[in-house]
PDB file of C-alpha atoms (C1' of nucleotides) in Angstrom:
ATOM      1  CA  MET A   1      -1.404   6.538 -19.669  1.00  0.00           C
ATOM      2  CA  PRO A   2      -5.194   6.960 -19.703  1.00  0.00           C
ATOM      3  CA  ARG A   3      -6.664  10.464 -19.745  1.00  0.00           C
ATOM      4  CA  THR A   4     -10.107   9.669 -18.467  1.00  0.00           C
ATOM      5  CA  VAL A   5     -11.766   7.458 -15.906  1.00  0.00           C
ATOM      6  CA  THR A   6     -13.403   5.446 -18.679  1.00  0.00           C
ATOM      7  CA  GLU A   7     -10.070   4.831 -20.369  1.00  0.00           C
ATOM      8  CA  ALA A   8      -8.441   3.823 -17.105  1.00  0.00           C
ATOM      9  CA  LYS A   9     -11.145   1.288 -16.337  1.00  0.00           C
ATOM     10  CA  ALA A  10     -10.812  -0.188 -19.823  1.00  0.00           C
ATOM     11  CA  ILE A  11      -7.077  -0.641 -19.270  1.00  0.00           C
ATOM     12  CA  GLN A  12      -7.711  -2.448 -16.001  1.00  0.00           C
ATOM     13  CA  ASP A  13     -10.104  -4.792 -17.758  1.00  0.00           C
ATOM     14  CA  GLU A  14      -7.473  -5.545 -20.398  1.00  0.00           C
ATOM     15  CA  LEU A  15      -4.582  -6.072 -18.003  1.00  0.00           C
ATOM     16  CA  ARG A  16      -6.704  -8.260 -15.759  1.00  0.00           C
ATOM     17  CA  ALA A  17      -6.507 -10.986 -18.410  1.00  0.00           C
ATOM     18  CA  LEU A  18      -2.758 -11.174 -17.786  1.00  0.00           C
ATOM     19  CA  LEU A  19      -3.148 -11.886 -14.081  1.00  0.00           C
ATOM     20  CA  ASP A  20      -1.508 -15.060 -12.820  1.00  0.00           C
ATOM     21  CA  LEU A  21      -3.480 -16.297  -9.841  1.00  0.00           C
ATOM     22  CA  THR A  22      -1.659 -19.615  -9.818  1.00  0.00           C
ATOM     23  CA  GLY A  23      -0.016 -20.045  -6.457  1.00  0.00           C
ATOM     24  CA  PRO A  24       1.588 -20.661  -4.285  1.00  0.00           C
ATOM     25  CA  GLY A  25       4.260 -18.003  -4.602  1.00  0.00           C
ATOM     26  CA  PRO A  26       7.408 -17.537  -2.483  1.00  0.00           C
ATOM     27  CA  ARG A  27       7.112 -18.817   1.076  1.00  0.00           C
ATOM     28  CA  SER A  28      10.648 -17.823   2.055  1.00  0.00           C
ATOM     29  CA  PRO A  29      11.561 -14.933  -0.260  1.00  0.00           C
ATOM     30  CA  ALA A  30      15.185 -13.791   0.057  1.00  0.00           C
ATOM     31  CA  ARG A  31      14.484 -10.215  -0.981  1.00  0.00           C
ATOM     32  CA  ILE A  32      11.162  -8.560  -0.161  1.00  0.00           C
ATOM     33  CA  ALA A  33      10.374  -5.125  -1.566  1.00  0.00           C
ATOM     34  CA  GLY A  34       8.104  -2.572   0.033  1.00  0.00           C
ATOM     35  CA  VAL A  35       6.771   0.261  -2.155  1.00  0.00           C
ATOM     36  CA  ASP A  36       5.114   3.558  -1.279  1.00  0.00           C
ATOM     37  CA  VAL A  37       4.565   7.067  -2.631  1.00  0.00           C
ATOM     38  CA  ALA A  38       4.473  10.342  -0.693  1.00  0.00           C
ATOM     39  CA  TYR A  39       2.912  13.581  -2.007  1.00  0.00           C
ATOM     40  CA  ASP A  40       3.195  17.326  -1.629  1.00  0.00           C
ATOM     41  CA  ARG A  41       0.900  19.236  -3.959  1.00  0.00           C
ATOM     42  CA  ASP A  42       1.897  18.121  -7.432  1.00  0.00           C
ATOM     43  CA  ARG A  43       5.247  16.731  -6.376  1.00  0.00           C
ATOM     44  CA  LEU A  44       5.719  13.112  -5.412  1.00  0.00           C
ATOM     45  CA  ALA A  45       8.431  10.723  -4.293  1.00  0.00           C
ATOM     46  CA  ALA A  46       8.196   6.999  -4.949  1.00  0.00           C
ATOM     47  CA  ALA A  47      10.236   4.662  -2.783  1.00  0.00           C
ATOM     48  CA  VAL A  48      11.261   1.029  -2.896  1.00  0.00           C
ATOM     49  CA  THR A  49      12.961  -0.592   0.074  1.00  0.00           C
ATOM     50  CA  VAL A  50      14.252  -4.143  -0.162  1.00  0.00           C
ATOM     51  CA  LEU A  51      14.479  -6.154   3.048  1.00  0.00           C
ATOM     52  CA  ASP A  52      16.302  -9.392   3.733  1.00  0.00           C
ATOM     53  CA  GLY A  53      13.488 -11.911   4.082  1.00  0.00           C
ATOM     54  CA  THR A  54      15.132 -13.534   7.101  1.00  0.00           C
ATOM     55  CA  THR A  55      16.547 -10.661   9.137  1.00  0.00           C
ATOM     56  CA  LEU A  56      14.164  -7.979   7.837  1.00  0.00           C
ATOM     57  CA  GLU A  57      17.156  -5.649   7.548  1.00  0.00           C
ATOM     58  CA  ILE A  58      17.121  -3.106   4.729  1.00  0.00           C
ATOM     59  CA  VAL A  59      19.487  -4.275   1.986  1.00  0.00           C
ATOM     60  CA  GLU A  60      18.667  -1.754  -0.735  1.00  0.00           C
ATOM     61  CA  GLU A  61      16.769   1.532  -1.162  1.00  0.00           C
ATOM     62  CA  VAL A  62      15.762   3.528  -4.199  1.00  0.00           C
ATOM     63  CA  ALA A  63      13.716   6.733  -4.337  1.00  0.00           C
ATOM     64  CA  VAL A  64      12.686   8.761  -7.360  1.00  0.00           C
ATOM     65  CA  ALA A  65      11.058  12.182  -7.578  1.00  0.00           C
ATOM     66  CA  GLY A  66       8.201  12.892  -9.943  1.00  0.00           C
ATOM     67  CA  ARG A  67       5.013  14.818 -10.628  1.00  0.00           C
ATOM     68  CA  VAL A  68       1.379  13.871 -10.133  1.00  0.00           C
ATOM     69  CA  THR A  69      -0.104  12.886 -13.492  1.00  0.00           C
ATOM     70  CA  PHE A  70      -3.397  11.380 -12.398  1.00  0.00           C
ATOM     71  CA  ASP A  71      -5.760  12.577  -9.681  1.00  0.00           C
ATOM     72  CA  TYR A  72      -6.776  10.134  -6.991  1.00  0.00           C
ATOM     73  CA  VAL A  73      -9.978   8.307  -7.815  1.00  0.00           C
ATOM     74  CA  PRO A  74     -11.093   5.366  -5.637  1.00  0.00           C
ATOM     75  CA  GLY A  75     -10.473   2.257  -7.726  1.00  0.00           C
ATOM     76  CA  LEU A  76      -7.866   3.932  -9.934  1.00  0.00           C
ATOM     77  CA  LEU A  77      -5.068   4.450  -7.423  1.00  0.00           C
ATOM     78  CA  ALA A  78      -2.617   2.487  -9.582  1.00  0.00           C
ATOM     79  CA  PHE A  79      -2.635   5.084 -12.353  1.00  0.00           C
ATOM     80  CA  ARG A  80      -1.441   7.637  -9.835  1.00  0.00           C
ATOM     81  CA  GLU A  81       1.353   5.536  -8.337  1.00  0.00           C
ATOM     82  CA  VAL A  82       2.489   2.910 -10.828  1.00  0.00           C
ATOM     83  CA  PRO A  83       4.546   5.106 -13.212  1.00  0.00           C
ATOM     84  CA  ALA A  84       6.882   6.356 -10.482  1.00  0.00           C
ATOM     85  CA  LEU A  85       7.009   2.952  -8.803  1.00  0.00           C
ATOM     86  CA  LEU A  86       8.038   1.253 -12.049  1.00  0.00           C
ATOM     87  CA  ASP A  87      10.784   3.846 -12.393  1.00  0.00           C
ATOM     88  CA  ALA A  88      12.062   3.131  -8.891  1.00  0.00           C
ATOM     89  CA  LEU A  89      11.795  -0.661  -9.196  1.00  0.00           C
ATOM     90  CA  GLY A  90      13.727  -0.536 -12.441  1.00  0.00           C
ATOM     91  CA  ARG A  91      16.684   1.028 -10.666  1.00  0.00           C
ATOM     92  CA  LEU A  92      17.174  -1.860  -8.243  1.00  0.00           C
ATOM     93  CA  SER A  93      20.436  -3.795  -8.571  1.00  0.00           C
ATOM     94  CA  ALA A  94      18.495  -7.063  -8.504  1.00  0.00           C
ATOM     95  CA  ALA A  95      14.817  -8.017  -8.742  1.00  0.00           C
ATOM     96  CA  PRO A  96      12.994  -8.707  -5.462  1.00  0.00           C
ATOM     97  CA  ASP A  97      11.290 -12.072  -4.901  1.00  0.00           C
ATOM     98  CA  LEU A  98       8.118 -10.462  -3.585  1.00  0.00           C
ATOM     99  CA  VAL A  99       6.597  -6.981  -3.724  1.00  0.00           C
ATOM    100  CA  VAL A 100       4.388  -5.777  -0.873  1.00  0.00           C
ATOM    101  CA  CYS A 101       2.085  -2.931  -1.903  1.00  0.00           C
ATOM    102  CA  ASP A 102       0.247  -0.292   0.125  1.00  0.00           C
ATOM    103  CA  GLY A 103      -3.326  -0.961  -0.838  1.00  0.00           C
ATOM    104  CA  TYR A 104      -5.327  -3.689  -2.466  1.00  0.00           C
ATOM    105  CA  GLY A 105      -4.930  -6.392  -5.087  1.00  0.00           C
ATOM    106  CA  LEU A 106      -7.854  -8.599  -6.086  1.00  0.00           C
ATOM    107  CA  ALA A 107     -10.044  -6.970  -3.455  1.00  0.00           C
ATOM    108  CA  HIS A 108     -11.088  -4.278  -5.885  1.00  0.00           C
ATOM    109  CA  PRO A 109     -14.307  -3.241  -7.681  1.00  0.00           C
ATOM    110  CA  ARG A 110     -12.991  -4.689 -10.960  1.00  0.00           C
ATOM    111  CA  ARG A 111     -10.632  -7.188  -9.297  1.00  0.00           C
ATOM    112  CA  PHE A 112      -7.531  -5.268 -10.346  1.00  0.00           C
ATOM    113  CA  GLY A 113      -6.075  -3.115  -7.606  1.00  0.00           C
ATOM    114  CA  LEU A 114      -2.585  -1.643  -7.297  1.00  0.00           C
ATOM    115  CA  ALA A 115      -0.915  -4.951  -6.336  1.00  0.00           C
ATOM    116  CA  CYS A 116      -2.344  -6.686  -9.434  1.00  0.00           C
ATOM    117  CA  HIS A 117      -1.385  -3.777 -11.673  1.00  0.00           C
ATOM    118  CA  LEU A 118       2.199  -3.557 -10.417  1.00  0.00           C
ATOM    119  CA  GLY A 119       2.529  -7.343 -10.461  1.00  0.00           C
ATOM    120  CA  VAL A 120       1.382  -7.735 -14.052  1.00  0.00           C
ATOM    121  CA  LEU A 121       3.550  -4.869 -15.311  1.00  0.00           C
ATOM    122  CA  THR A 122       6.712  -6.119 -13.568  1.00  0.00           C
ATOM    123  CA  GLY A 123       6.007  -9.830 -13.744  1.00  0.00           C
ATOM    124  CA  LEU A 124       6.961 -10.035 -10.060  1.00  0.00           C
ATOM    125  CA  PRO A 125       5.031 -11.839  -7.321  1.00  0.00           C
ATOM    126  CA  ALA A 126       3.009  -9.114  -5.569  1.00  0.00           C
ATOM    127  CA  ILE A 127       0.511  -8.755  -2.730  1.00  0.00           C
ATOM    128  CA  GLY A 128      -1.532  -5.900  -1.329  1.00  0.00           C
ATOM    129  CA  VAL A 129      -1.800  -4.888   2.319  1.00  0.00           C
ATOM    130  CA  GLY A 130      -4.371  -2.213   3.049  1.00  0.00           C
ATOM    131  CA  LYS A 131      -4.775  -0.294   6.284  1.00  0.00           C
ATOM    132  CA  THR A 132      -8.485   0.454   5.950  1.00  0.00           C
ATOM    133  CA  ALA A 133     -11.540  -1.157   4.381  1.00  0.00           C
ATOM    134  CA  PHE A 134     -12.150  -0.420   0.725  1.00  0.00           C
ATOM    135  CA  VAL A 135     -14.479  -3.047  -0.696  1.00  0.00           C
ATOM    136  CA  GLY A 136     -16.143  -6.200   0.606  1.00  0.00           C
ATOM    137  CA  THR A 137     -17.692  -7.324   3.865  1.00  0.00           C
ATOM    138  CA  TYR A 138     -16.189  -9.342   6.688  1.00  0.00           C
ATOM    139  CA  PRO A 139     -16.667 -10.572  10.244  1.00  0.00           C
ATOM    140  CA  GLU A 140     -14.300  -9.125  12.845  1.00  0.00           C
ATOM    141  CA  PRO A 141     -11.350 -11.526  13.325  1.00  0.00           C
ATOM    142  CA  ALA A 142     -10.470 -12.801  16.833  1.00  0.00           C
ATOM    143  CA  PRO A 143      -8.205 -10.455  18.849  1.00  0.00           C
ATOM    144  CA  GLU A 144      -5.096 -12.653  18.678  1.00  0.00           C
ATOM    145  CA  ARG A 145      -2.282 -12.120  16.180  1.00  0.00           C
ATOM    146  CA  GLY A 146      -2.636 -14.576  13.316  1.00  0.00           C
ATOM    147  CA  SER A 147      -6.428 -14.834  13.375  1.00  0.00           C
ATOM    148  CA  TRP A 148      -8.268 -13.847  10.225  1.00  0.00           C
ATOM    149  CA  THR A 149     -11.600 -13.823   8.421  1.00  0.00           C
ATOM    150  CA  ASP A 150     -12.653 -13.840   4.786  1.00  0.00           C
ATOM    151  CA  LEU A 151     -13.085 -10.553   2.942  1.00  0.00           C
ATOM    152  CA  THR A 152     -16.033 -11.195   0.624  1.00  0.00           C
ATOM    153  CA  LEU A 153     -17.176  -9.211  -2.412  1.00  0.00           C
ATOM    154  CA  ASP A 154     -20.115 -10.191  -4.593  1.00  0.00           C
ATOM    155  CA  GLY A 155     -19.984 -13.701  -3.203  1.00  0.00           C
ATOM    156  CA  ASP A 156     -16.264 -14.154  -3.857  1.00  0.00           C
ATOM    157  CA  VAL A 157     -13.504 -14.372  -1.254  1.00  0.00           C
ATOM    158  CA  VAL A 158     -11.213 -11.598  -2.479  1.00  0.00           C
ATOM    159  CA  GLY A 159      -8.926 -11.264   0.496  1.00  0.00           C
ATOM    160  CA  ARG A 160      -8.432 -11.649   4.240  1.00  0.00           C
ATOM    161  CA  VAL A 161      -8.811  -9.389   7.224  1.00  0.00           C
ATOM    162  CA  LEU A 162      -5.703 -10.365   9.182  1.00  0.00           C
ATOM    163  CA  ARG A 163      -4.780  -9.538  12.761  1.00  0.00           C
ATOM    164  CA  THR A 164      -1.033  -8.931  12.764  1.00  0.00           C
ATOM    165  CA  ARG A 165      -0.769  -7.913  16.435  1.00  0.00           C
ATOM    166  CA  ASP A 166      -2.771  -8.876  19.544  1.00  0.00           C
ATOM    167  CA  GLY A 167      -5.661  -6.512  20.172  1.00  0.00           C
ATOM    168  CA  VAL A 168      -4.707  -4.192  17.345  1.00  0.00           C
ATOM    169  CA  LYS A 169      -6.802  -3.194  14.342  1.00  0.00           C
ATOM    170  CA  PRO A 170      -6.379  -5.767  11.536  1.00  0.00           C
ATOM    171  CA  VAL A 171      -4.976  -5.201   8.035  1.00  0.00           C
ATOM    172  CA  PHE A 172      -6.565  -6.142   4.710  1.00  0.00           C
ATOM    173  CA  VAL A 173      -4.537  -8.634   2.691  1.00  0.00           C
ATOM    174  CA  SER A 174      -5.266  -9.533  -0.899  1.00  0.00           C
ATOM    175  CA  THR A 175      -3.559 -11.308  -3.735  1.00  0.00           C
ATOM    176  CA  GLY A 176      -1.779  -9.312  -6.388  1.00  0.00           C
ATOM    177  CA  HIS A 177       0.051 -11.536  -8.870  1.00  0.00           C
ATOM    178  CA  ARG A 178       1.643 -15.001  -8.698  1.00  0.00           C
ATOM    179  CA  VAL A 179       0.944 -15.440  -4.971  1.00  0.00           C
ATOM    180  CA  ASP A 180      -2.005 -17.130  -3.267  1.00  0.00           C
ATOM    181  CA  LEU A 181      -3.795 -15.846  -0.151  1.00  0.00           C
ATOM    182  CA  ASP A 182      -2.231 -18.347   2.252  1.00  0.00           C
ATOM    183  CA  THR A 183       1.262 -17.457   1.114  1.00  0.00           C
ATOM    184  CA  ALA A 184       0.448 -13.750   1.160  1.00  0.00           C
ATOM    185  CA  CYS A 185      -0.758 -13.880   4.773  1.00  0.00           C
ATOM    186  CA  HIS A 186       2.176 -16.089   5.762  1.00  0.00           C
ATOM    187  CA  ASN A 187       4.557 -13.437   4.488  1.00  0.00           C
ATOM    188  CA  VAL A 188       2.640 -10.591   6.106  1.00  0.00           C
ATOM    189  CA  LEU A 189       2.885 -12.299   9.495  1.00  0.00           C
ATOM    190  CA  ASN A 190       6.624 -12.797   9.015  1.00  0.00           C
ATOM    191  CA  LEU A 191       6.892  -9.087   8.243  1.00  0.00           C
ATOM    192  CA  THR A 192       5.030  -8.010  11.374  1.00  0.00           C
ATOM    193  CA  PRO A 193       7.100  -9.226  14.358  1.00  0.00           C
ATOM    194  CA  ARG A 194       6.521  -5.960  16.190  1.00  0.00           C
ATOM    195  CA  TYR A 195       4.128  -3.573  14.491  1.00  0.00           C
ATOM    196  CA  ARG A 196       0.725  -3.754  12.823  1.00  0.00           C
ATOM    197  CA  LEU A 197       2.088  -2.880   9.395  1.00  0.00           C
ATOM    198  CA  PRO A 198       4.715  -4.910   7.486  1.00  0.00           C
ATOM    199  CA  GLU A 199       8.302  -3.720   7.976  1.00  0.00           C
ATOM    200  CA  THR A 200       8.453  -3.308   4.199  1.00  0.00           C
ATOM    201  CA  THR A 201       5.586  -0.821   4.282  1.00  0.00           C
ATOM    202  CA  ARG A 202       7.056   1.082   7.221  1.00  0.00           C
ATOM    203  CA  ALA A 203      10.477   1.330   5.608  1.00  0.00           C
ATOM    204  CA  ALA A 204       9.107   2.446   2.228  1.00  0.00           C
ATOM    205  CA  ASP A 205       6.841   5.006   3.895  1.00  0.00           C
ATOM    206  CA  ARG A 206       9.760   6.564   5.774  1.00  0.00           C
ATOM    207  CA  LEU A 207      11.945   6.622   2.677  1.00  0.00           C
ATOM    208  CA  SER A 208       9.289   8.208   0.453  1.00  0.00           C
ATOM    209  CA  ARG A 209       8.655  11.017   2.940  1.00  0.00           C
ATOM    210  CA  ARG A 210      12.366  11.569   3.487  1.00  0.00           C
ATOM    211  CA  ALA A 211      12.942  11.711  -0.268  1.00  0.00           C
ATOM    212  CA  LEU A 212      10.064  14.142  -0.722  1.00  0.00           C
ATOM    213  CA  THR A 213      11.447  16.691   1.745  1.00  0.00           C
ATOM    214  CA  GLU A 214      15.081  16.256   0.796  1.00  0.00           C
ATOM    215  CA  ASN A 215      14.224  16.814  -2.835  1.00  0.00           C
ATOM    216  CA  CYS A 216      12.987  20.344  -2.123  1.00  0.00           C
ATOM    217  CA  ARG A 217      15.982  21.202   0.039  1.00  0.00           C
ATOM    218  CA  THR A 218      18.825  20.522  -2.361  1.00  0.00           C
ATOM    219  CA  ASP A 219      20.042  24.006  -1.485  1.00  0.00           C
ATOM    220  CA  LEU A 220      20.890  22.891   2.019  1.00  0.00           C
ATOM    221  CA  VAL A 221      24.345  21.497   2.714  1.00  0.00           C
ATOM    222  CA  GLY A 222      24.652  17.983   3.978  1.00  0.00           C
ATOM    223  CA  SER A 223      21.572  16.599   2.222  1.00  0.00           C
ATOM    224  CA  ALA A 224      22.236  12.884   1.744  1.00  0.00           C
ATOM    225  CA  PRO A 225      22.786  11.930  -1.919  1.00  0.00           C
ATOM    226  CA  HIS A 226      19.941   9.481  -2.539  1.00  0.00           C
ATOM    227  CA  LYS A 227      19.306   7.810  -5.856  1.00  0.00           C
ATOM    228  CA  MET A 228      16.793  10.189  -7.356  1.00  0.00           C
ATOM    229  CA  GLY A 229      15.818  10.583 -10.985  1.00  0.00           C
TER     230      GLY A 229
ATOM    231  C1'  DG B   1     -30.662   9.325  -7.149  1.00  0.00           C
ATOM    232  C1'  DC B   2     -27.501   9.158  -2.741  1.00  0.00           C
ATOM    233  C1'  DG B   3     -23.652   7.908  -0.068  1.00  0.00           C
ATOM    234  C1'  DA B   4     -19.071   5.401   0.286  1.00  0.00           C
ATOM    235  C1'  DC B   5     -14.715   5.217  -1.382  1.00  0.00           C
ATOM    236  C1'  DA B   6      -7.147   1.843  -1.160  1.00  0.00           C
ATOM    237  C1'  DG B   7      -3.613   6.150  -0.978  1.00  0.00           C
TER     238       DG B   7
ATOM    239  C1'  DA C   1      -2.317  11.123   0.686  1.00  0.00           C
ATOM    240  C1'  DT C   2      -2.204  15.460   3.857  1.00  0.00           C
ATOM    241  C1'  DC C   3      -3.573  19.051   7.515  1.00  0.00           C
ATOM    242  C1'  DT C   4      -1.971  18.430  13.177  1.00  0.00           C
ATOM    243  C1'  DT C   5      -1.012  18.450  20.069  1.00  0.00           C
ATOM    244  C1'  DG C   6      -1.443  16.173  23.403  1.00  0.00           C
ATOM    245  C1'  DT C   7      -2.113  11.950  25.534  1.00  0.00           C
ATOM    246  C1'  DC C   8      -2.730   7.101  27.212  1.00  0.00           C
ATOM    247  C1'  DG C   9      -0.004   2.885  27.549  1.00  0.00           C
ATOM    248  C1'  DC C  10       3.736  -0.661  27.255  1.00  0.00           C
TER     249       DC C  10
END
DNA sequence: GCGACAG
DNA sequence: ATCTTGTCGC
């Protein structure tokens, strides 16, 4: 792990060479993993929820507890979340066919956001779905679900601003590893039959928060025995 | 130099 | 990320 911002940026530049931007990636993944991390001071809980790609039902969950080892710095989010996420992903009974991250992939100052970082380190197809703008410029997409516009940065199309629900604020989709933009957006729309955010993201968010609170209440009877490090 | 800035 | 009540709408 890097100890300074300069070191972290250098690592991103090195790992970027290992990126596989060759598509298309899974169009009908059987197992789709959602990942997220919740925090409380210096404590954290990383969660991975695997959904059936067809029914969107949760088929596996893993949560691990840990400590913050890297402060949040815009552009270096991966160094804060990747260690715990790798731990959690490694405890799955079987590898997922696609990983949906909370945040960005190629749409990043150095073209190496969380989705790229996690993808390269696991070798798994990965995409990023952000809730708010981070980098790039874009026209507002039409109000209907499915409409989208290019997210441009320094003259490059680095992602898409995708409307997942009619009349609702769009999400920011970008490529992570081994998946192209069309396939990434196709999957995001399949994962949003009812809400703005992918079911994977919603499930992982709930699990990470649940794990965070349960982990500090092990003294209480009846606390569900989750898989925690 | 100043402001913005995924989660 | 997290701090936080009510409120408008389907």
